[in-house]
PDB file of C-alpha atoms in Angstrom:
ATOM      1  CA  ILE A   1      66.623 162.274  98.902  1.00  0.00           C
ATOM      2  CA  GLY A   2      63.287 163.439 100.024  1.00  0.00           C
ATOM      3  CA  ASP A   3      60.735 165.451  98.442  1.00  0.00           C
ATOM      4  CA  LEU A   4      58.097 167.710  99.228  1.00  0.00           C
ATOM      5  CA  ASN A   5      55.383 165.507  98.517  1.00  0.00           C
ATOM      6  CA  GLY A   6      57.173 162.894 100.887  1.00  0.00           C
ATOM      7  CA  ILE A   7      56.939 165.361 103.623  1.00  0.00           C
ATOM      8  CA  VAL A   8      52.979 165.985 102.826  1.00  0.00           C
ATOM      9  CA  SER A   9      52.531 162.323 102.866  1.00  0.00           C
ATOM     10  CA  ARG A  10      54.095 162.250 106.459  1.00  0.00           C
ATOM     11  CA  ILE A  11      52.534 165.476 107.905  1.00  0.00           C
ATOM     12  CA  ASP A  12      50.259 163.303 110.454  1.00  0.00           C
ATOM     13  CA  HIS A  13      53.025 161.430 111.746  1.00  0.00           C
ATOM     14  CA  ILE A  14      55.394 164.809 111.913  1.00  0.00           C
ATOM     15  CA  ALA A  15      52.497 166.568 113.603  1.00  0.00           C
ATOM     16  CA  GLY A  16      51.858 163.736 115.972  1.00  0.00           C
ATOM     17  CA  LEU A  17      55.448 163.800 117.370  1.00  0.00           C
ATOM     18  CA  GLY A  18      54.375 167.438 118.802  1.00  0.00           C
ATOM     19  CA  VAL A  19      56.178 169.576 115.897  1.00  0.00           C
ATOM     20  CA  ASP A  20      54.571 172.564 115.492  1.00  0.00           C
ATOM     21  CA  THR A  21      57.367 174.132 112.789  1.00  0.00           C
ATOM     22  CA  VAL A  22      59.003 172.399 109.706  1.00  0.00           C
ATOM     23  CA  TRP A  23      62.342 173.740 108.668  1.00  0.00           C
ATOM     24  CA  LEU A  24      63.348 173.227 104.706  1.00  0.00           C
ATOM     25  CA  SER A  25      66.959 173.761 104.206  1.00  0.00           C
ATOM     26  CA  PRO A  26      67.463 174.942 100.724  1.00  0.00           C
ATOM     27  CA  HIS A  27      64.589 173.912  98.115  1.00  0.00           C
ATOM     28  CA  PHE A  28      65.264 176.508  95.558  1.00  0.00           C
ATOM     29  CA  ASP A  29      66.536 175.673  92.033  1.00  0.00           C
ATOM     30  CA  SER A  30      70.241 174.912  92.237  1.00  0.00           C
ATOM     31  CA  PRO A  31      72.654 173.217  89.951  1.00  0.00           C
ATOM     32  CA  ASN A  32      73.568 171.475  93.558  1.00  0.00           C
ATOM     33  CA  ALA A  33      77.257 171.805  93.673  1.00  0.00           C
ATOM     34  CA  ASP A  34      76.734 172.753  97.534  1.00  0.00           C
ATOM     35  CA  ASN A  35      73.548 170.780  98.491  1.00  0.00           C
ATOM     36  CA  GLY A  36      71.231 173.862  97.260  1.00  0.00           C
ATOM     37  CA  TYR A  37      73.352 176.567  98.846  1.00  0.00           C
ATOM     38  CA  ASP A  38      74.235 177.917  95.234  1.00  0.00           C
ATOM     39  CA  VAL A  39      70.975 179.060  94.428  1.00  0.00           C
ATOM     40  CA  ARG A  40      70.289 179.750  90.756  1.00  0.00           C
ATOM     41  CA  ASP A  41      66.448 181.205  91.010  1.00  0.00           C
ATOM     42  CA  TYR A  42      65.226 181.961  93.768  1.00  0.00           C
ATOM     43  CA  ARG A  43      61.593 181.808  93.082  1.00  0.00           C
ATOM     44  CA  ARG A  44      61.541 177.799  91.955  1.00  0.00           C
ATOM     45  CA  VAL A  45      61.750 174.955  93.466  1.00  0.00           C
ATOM     46  CA  MET A  46      64.824 172.362  92.849  1.00  0.00           C
ATOM     47  CA  ALA A  47      63.100 169.984  90.132  1.00  0.00           C
ATOM     48  CA  GLU A  48      64.068 167.307  92.457  1.00  0.00           C
ATOM     49  CA  PHE A  49      62.272 168.372  95.107  1.00  0.00           C
ATOM     50  CA  GLY A  50      58.985 168.753  93.151  1.00  0.00           C
ATOM     51  CA  THR A  51      57.263 171.941  91.884  1.00  0.00           C
ATOM     52  CA  MET A  52      55.879 175.485  93.175  1.00  0.00           C
ATOM     53  CA  GLU A  53      52.242 173.420  93.275  1.00  0.00           C
ATOM     54  CA  ASP A  54      53.927 170.841  95.161  1.00  0.00           C
ATOM     55  CA  PHE A  55      55.252 173.321  97.784  1.00  0.00           C
ATOM     56  CA  ASP A  56      51.774 174.994  97.893  1.00  0.00           C
ATOM     57  CA  ARG A  57      50.217 171.504  99.125  1.00  0.00           C
ATOM     58  CA  LEU A  58      52.945 171.154 101.705  1.00  0.00           C
ATOM     59  CA  LEU A  59      51.761 175.132 102.896  1.00  0.00           C
ATOM     60  CA  ALA A  60      48.318 174.125 102.823  1.00  0.00           C
ATOM     61  CA  ALA A  61      48.489 170.774 104.846  1.00  0.00           C
ATOM     62  CA  LEU A  62      50.953 172.342 107.482  1.00  0.00           C
ATOM     63  CA  GLY A  63      48.727 175.329 107.798  1.00  0.00           C
ATOM     64  CA  SER A  64      45.632 172.863 108.172  1.00  0.00           C
ATOM     65  CA  ARG A  65      46.925 171.117 111.179  1.00  0.00           C
ATOM     66  CA  GLY A  66      48.422 174.639 112.799  1.00  0.00           C
ATOM     67  CA  MET A  67      51.965 174.263 111.845  1.00  0.00           C
ATOM     68  CA  ARG A  68      54.509 176.739 110.640  1.00  0.00           C
ATOM     69  CA  LEU A  69      57.265 176.777 107.746  1.00  0.00           C
ATOM     70  CA  VAL A  70      60.608 178.180 108.064  1.00  0.00           C
ATOM     71  CA  ILE A  71      62.881 177.788 105.154  1.00  0.00           C
ATOM     72  CA  ASP A  72      66.409 178.225 104.627  1.00  0.00           C
ATOM     73  CA  LEU A  73      67.152 181.581 102.304  1.00  0.00           C
ATOM     74  CA  VAL A  74      70.428 181.505 101.098  1.00  0.00           C
ATOM     75  CA  VAL A  75      71.028 185.224 100.150  1.00  0.00           C
ATOM     76  CA  ASN A  76      74.806 185.892 101.055  1.00  0.00           C
ATOM     77  CA  HIS A  77      75.539 184.377  97.424  1.00  0.00           C
ATOM     78  CA  SER A  78      74.296 182.846  94.564  1.00  0.00           C
ATOM     79  CA  SER A  79      75.086 180.061  92.380  1.00  0.00           C
ATOM     80  CA  ASP A  80      77.920 181.269  89.444  1.00  0.00           C
ATOM     81  CA  GLU A  81      74.460 179.977  86.973  1.00  0.00           C
ATOM     82  CA  HIS A  82      72.137 182.449  88.474  1.00  0.00           C
ATOM     83  CA  GLU A  83      71.085 184.947  85.833  1.00  0.00           C
ATOM     84  CA  TRP A  84      72.468 188.013  87.764  1.00  0.00           C
ATOM     85  CA  PHE A  85      75.786 186.114  88.118  1.00  0.00           C
ATOM     86  CA  VAL A  86      76.155 185.440  84.213  1.00  0.00           C
ATOM     87  CA  GLY A  87      75.014 189.329  83.570  1.00  0.00           C
ATOM     88  CA  SER A  88      77.528 190.519  85.800  1.00  0.00           C
ATOM     89  CA  ARG A  89      80.377 188.317  84.835  1.00  0.00           C
ATOM     90  CA  SER A  90      79.428 189.137  80.805  1.00  0.00           C
ATOM     91  CA  SER A  91      80.964 192.318  80.879  1.00  0.00           C
ATOM     92  CA  ARG A  92      82.139 194.879  83.178  1.00  0.00           C
ATOM     93  CA  ASN A  93      79.626 197.193  81.841  1.00  0.00           C
ATOM     94  CA  ASN A  94      76.843 194.840  82.645  1.00  0.00           C
ATOM     95  CA  PRO A  95      73.785 196.487  84.923  1.00  0.00           C
ATOM     96  CA  LYS A  96      74.109 193.361  87.612  1.00  0.00           C
ATOM     97  CA  ARG A  97      78.468 193.834  87.417  1.00  0.00           C
ATOM     98  CA  ASP A  98      77.746 195.853  90.421  1.00  0.00           C
ATOM     99  CA  TRP A  99      75.611 193.031  92.190  1.00  0.00           C
ATOM    100  CA  TYR A 100      78.606 191.250  93.068  1.00  0.00           C
ATOM    101  CA  VAL A 101      82.077 191.798  94.343  1.00  0.00           C
ATOM    102  CA  TRP A 102      84.724 192.350  91.719  1.00  0.00           C
ATOM    103  CA  SER A 103      88.450 193.459  92.183  1.00  0.00           C
ATOM    104  CA  ASN A 104      91.150 193.936  90.091  1.00  0.00           C
ATOM    105  CA  THR A 105      93.533 191.962  92.304  1.00  0.00           C
ATOM    106  CA  ASP A 106      92.913 188.722  94.160  1.00  0.00           C
ATOM    107  CA  GLN A 107      94.944 190.362  97.761  1.00  0.00           C
ATOM    108  CA  ALA A 108      91.837 192.273  98.992  1.00  0.00           C
ATOM    109  CA  TYR A 109      90.348 191.128 102.099  1.00  0.00           C
ATOM    110  CA  ARG A 110      93.569 188.668 102.656  1.00  0.00           C
ATOM    111  CA  ASP A 111      93.243 188.113 106.225  1.00  0.00           C
ATOM    112  CA  ALA A 112      89.473 186.475 105.661  1.00  0.00           C
ATOM    113  CA  ARG A 113      90.058 182.492 106.423  1.00  0.00           C
ATOM    114  CA  ILE A 114      89.390 180.533 103.629  1.00  0.00           C
ATOM    115  CA  ILE A 115      86.298 177.728 105.204  1.00  0.00           C
ATOM    116  CA  PHE A 116      86.802 175.112 102.235  1.00  0.00           C
ATOM    117  CA  LEU A 117      91.032 174.795 102.620  1.00  0.00           C
ATOM    118  CA  ASP A 118      90.629 171.312 100.941  1.00  0.00           C
ATOM    119  CA  THR A 119      88.872 172.605  97.951  1.00  0.00           C
ATOM    120  CA  GLU A 120      89.556 176.568  97.903  1.00  0.00           C
ATOM    121  CA  LYS A 121      92.832 178.066  97.719  1.00  0.00           C
ATOM    122  CA  SER A 122      91.650 181.599  97.703  1.00  0.00           C
ATOM    123  CA  ASN A 123      88.084 183.693  98.234  1.00  0.00           C
ATOM    124  CA  TRP A 124      88.729 184.899  95.035  1.00  0.00           C
ATOM    125  CA  ALA A 125      88.072 183.679  91.366  1.00  0.00           C
ATOM    126  CA  TYR A 126      89.786 184.740  88.696  1.00  0.00           C
ATOM    127  CA  ASP A 127      87.204 185.292  85.511  1.00  0.00           C
ATOM    128  CA  PRO A 128      88.594 184.998  82.387  1.00  0.00           C
ATOM    129  CA  TRP A 129      85.796 186.772  80.410  1.00  0.00           C
ATOM    130  CA  THR A 130      86.196 190.227  82.084  1.00  0.00           C
ATOM    131  CA  GLY A 131      89.991 190.034  83.236  1.00  0.00           C
ATOM    132  CA  GLN A 132      88.995 190.338  87.084  1.00  0.00           C
ATOM    133  CA  TYR A 133      88.419 188.406  90.448  1.00  0.00           C
ATOM    134  CA  TYR A 134      85.238 187.829  91.859  1.00  0.00           C
ATOM    135  CA  TRP A 135      84.625 187.397  95.759  1.00  0.00           C
ATOM    136  CA  HIS A 136      83.298 183.728  97.320  1.00  0.00           C
ATOM    137  CA  ARG A 137      83.177 183.171 100.704  1.00  0.00           C
ATOM    138  CA  PHE A 138      82.445 179.745  99.905  1.00  0.00           C
ATOM    139  CA  TYR A 139      83.273 177.797  97.055  1.00  0.00           C
ATOM    140  CA  SER A 140      83.746 178.979  93.724  1.00  0.00           C
ATOM    141  CA  GLN A 141      80.568 178.287  92.025  1.00  0.00           C
ATOM    142  CA  GLN A 142      79.176 180.550  94.746  1.00  0.00           C
ATOM    143  CA  PRO A 143      79.936 184.232  94.034  1.00  0.00           C
ATOM    144  CA  ASP A 144      78.713 186.366  97.146  1.00  0.00           C
ATOM    145  CA  LEU A 145      76.196 189.049  96.477  1.00  0.00           C
ATOM    146  CA  ASN A 146      77.170 192.924  96.990  1.00  0.00           C
ATOM    147  CA  TYR A 147      75.007 194.070  99.741  1.00  0.00           C
ATOM    148  CA  ASP A 148      76.363 197.597  99.553  1.00  0.00           C
ATOM    149  CA  ASN A 149      74.611 197.742  96.353  1.00  0.00           C
ATOM    150  CA  PRO A 150      70.848 199.172  97.493  1.00  0.00           C
ATOM    151  CA  ALA A 151      69.240 197.426  94.059  1.00  0.00           C
ATOM    152  CA  VAL A 152      70.447 193.905  95.520  1.00  0.00           C
ATOM    153  CA  GLN A 153      69.078 194.926  99.118  1.00  0.00           C
ATOM    154  CA  GLN A 154      65.871 195.280  97.636  1.00  0.00           C
ATOM    155  CA  GLU A 155      65.905 192.454  95.657  1.00  0.00           C
ATOM    156  CA  THR A 156      67.042 190.344  98.978  1.00  0.00           C
ATOM    157  CA  LEU A 157      63.586 191.961 100.246  1.00  0.00           C
ATOM    158  CA  ASP A 158      61.270 191.452  97.137  1.00  0.00           C
ATOM    159  CA  ILE A 159      62.420 187.651  97.753  1.00  0.00           C
ATOM    160  CA  VAL A 160      61.211 187.790 101.206  1.00  0.00           C
ATOM    161  CA  ASP A 161      58.200 189.371 100.472  1.00  0.00           C
ATOM    162  CA  TYR A 162      57.575 186.480  97.387  1.00  0.00           C
ATOM    163  CA  TRP A 163      58.206 183.622  99.834  1.00  0.00           C
ATOM    164  CA  MET A 164      55.916 185.498 102.938  1.00  0.00           C
ATOM    165  CA  GLY A 165      53.278 186.294 100.177  1.00  0.00           C
ATOM    166  CA  LEU A 166      53.018 182.488  99.388  1.00  0.00           C
ATOM    167  CA  GLY A 167      52.418 181.468 103.344  1.00  0.00           C
ATOM    168  CA  VAL A 168      56.126 181.264 104.582  1.00  0.00           C
ATOM    169  CA  ASP A 169      56.276 181.853 108.231  1.00  0.00           C
ATOM    170  CA  GLY A 170      59.893 182.588 108.842  1.00  0.00           C
ATOM    171  CA  PHE A 171      63.911 182.320 107.648  1.00  0.00           C
ATOM    172  CA  ARG A 172      66.833 181.111 108.782  1.00  0.00           C
TER     173      ARG A 172
END
């Protein structure tokens, strides 16, 4: 599948091609239901790709060659296994409840296109634990974050600061 150390081992070849920026697809910890786009932890590397030490090694290898690193930062939604969503669905009174989009009905946003019609019949998924529906623009394992919530906005900025503090040059 390729991993961070594999990239490091080929940095000289990549640089020799004239590449000055490497773009990583999602590399965050994930149950991998959607190729890493279902993030379980925004501050950890998916074990299949390596460790944070491997990530640091990649940044150092790129930096020593004057190359930049851009990472795919998925902040529209998280995994349903992310601790925020686990808390959000645990109770309607949980402080993380408003970190996601919940509704008593699956009729809101009825005109929004269903992206994956082959596997999803609705952009809403019923949550039997709390008796409400949560919004997911992609797969039901990827509940959408509620960006009307200032705490979600701030946490996203904190995640950006975290990765930039490590040396990441940009995001997609």
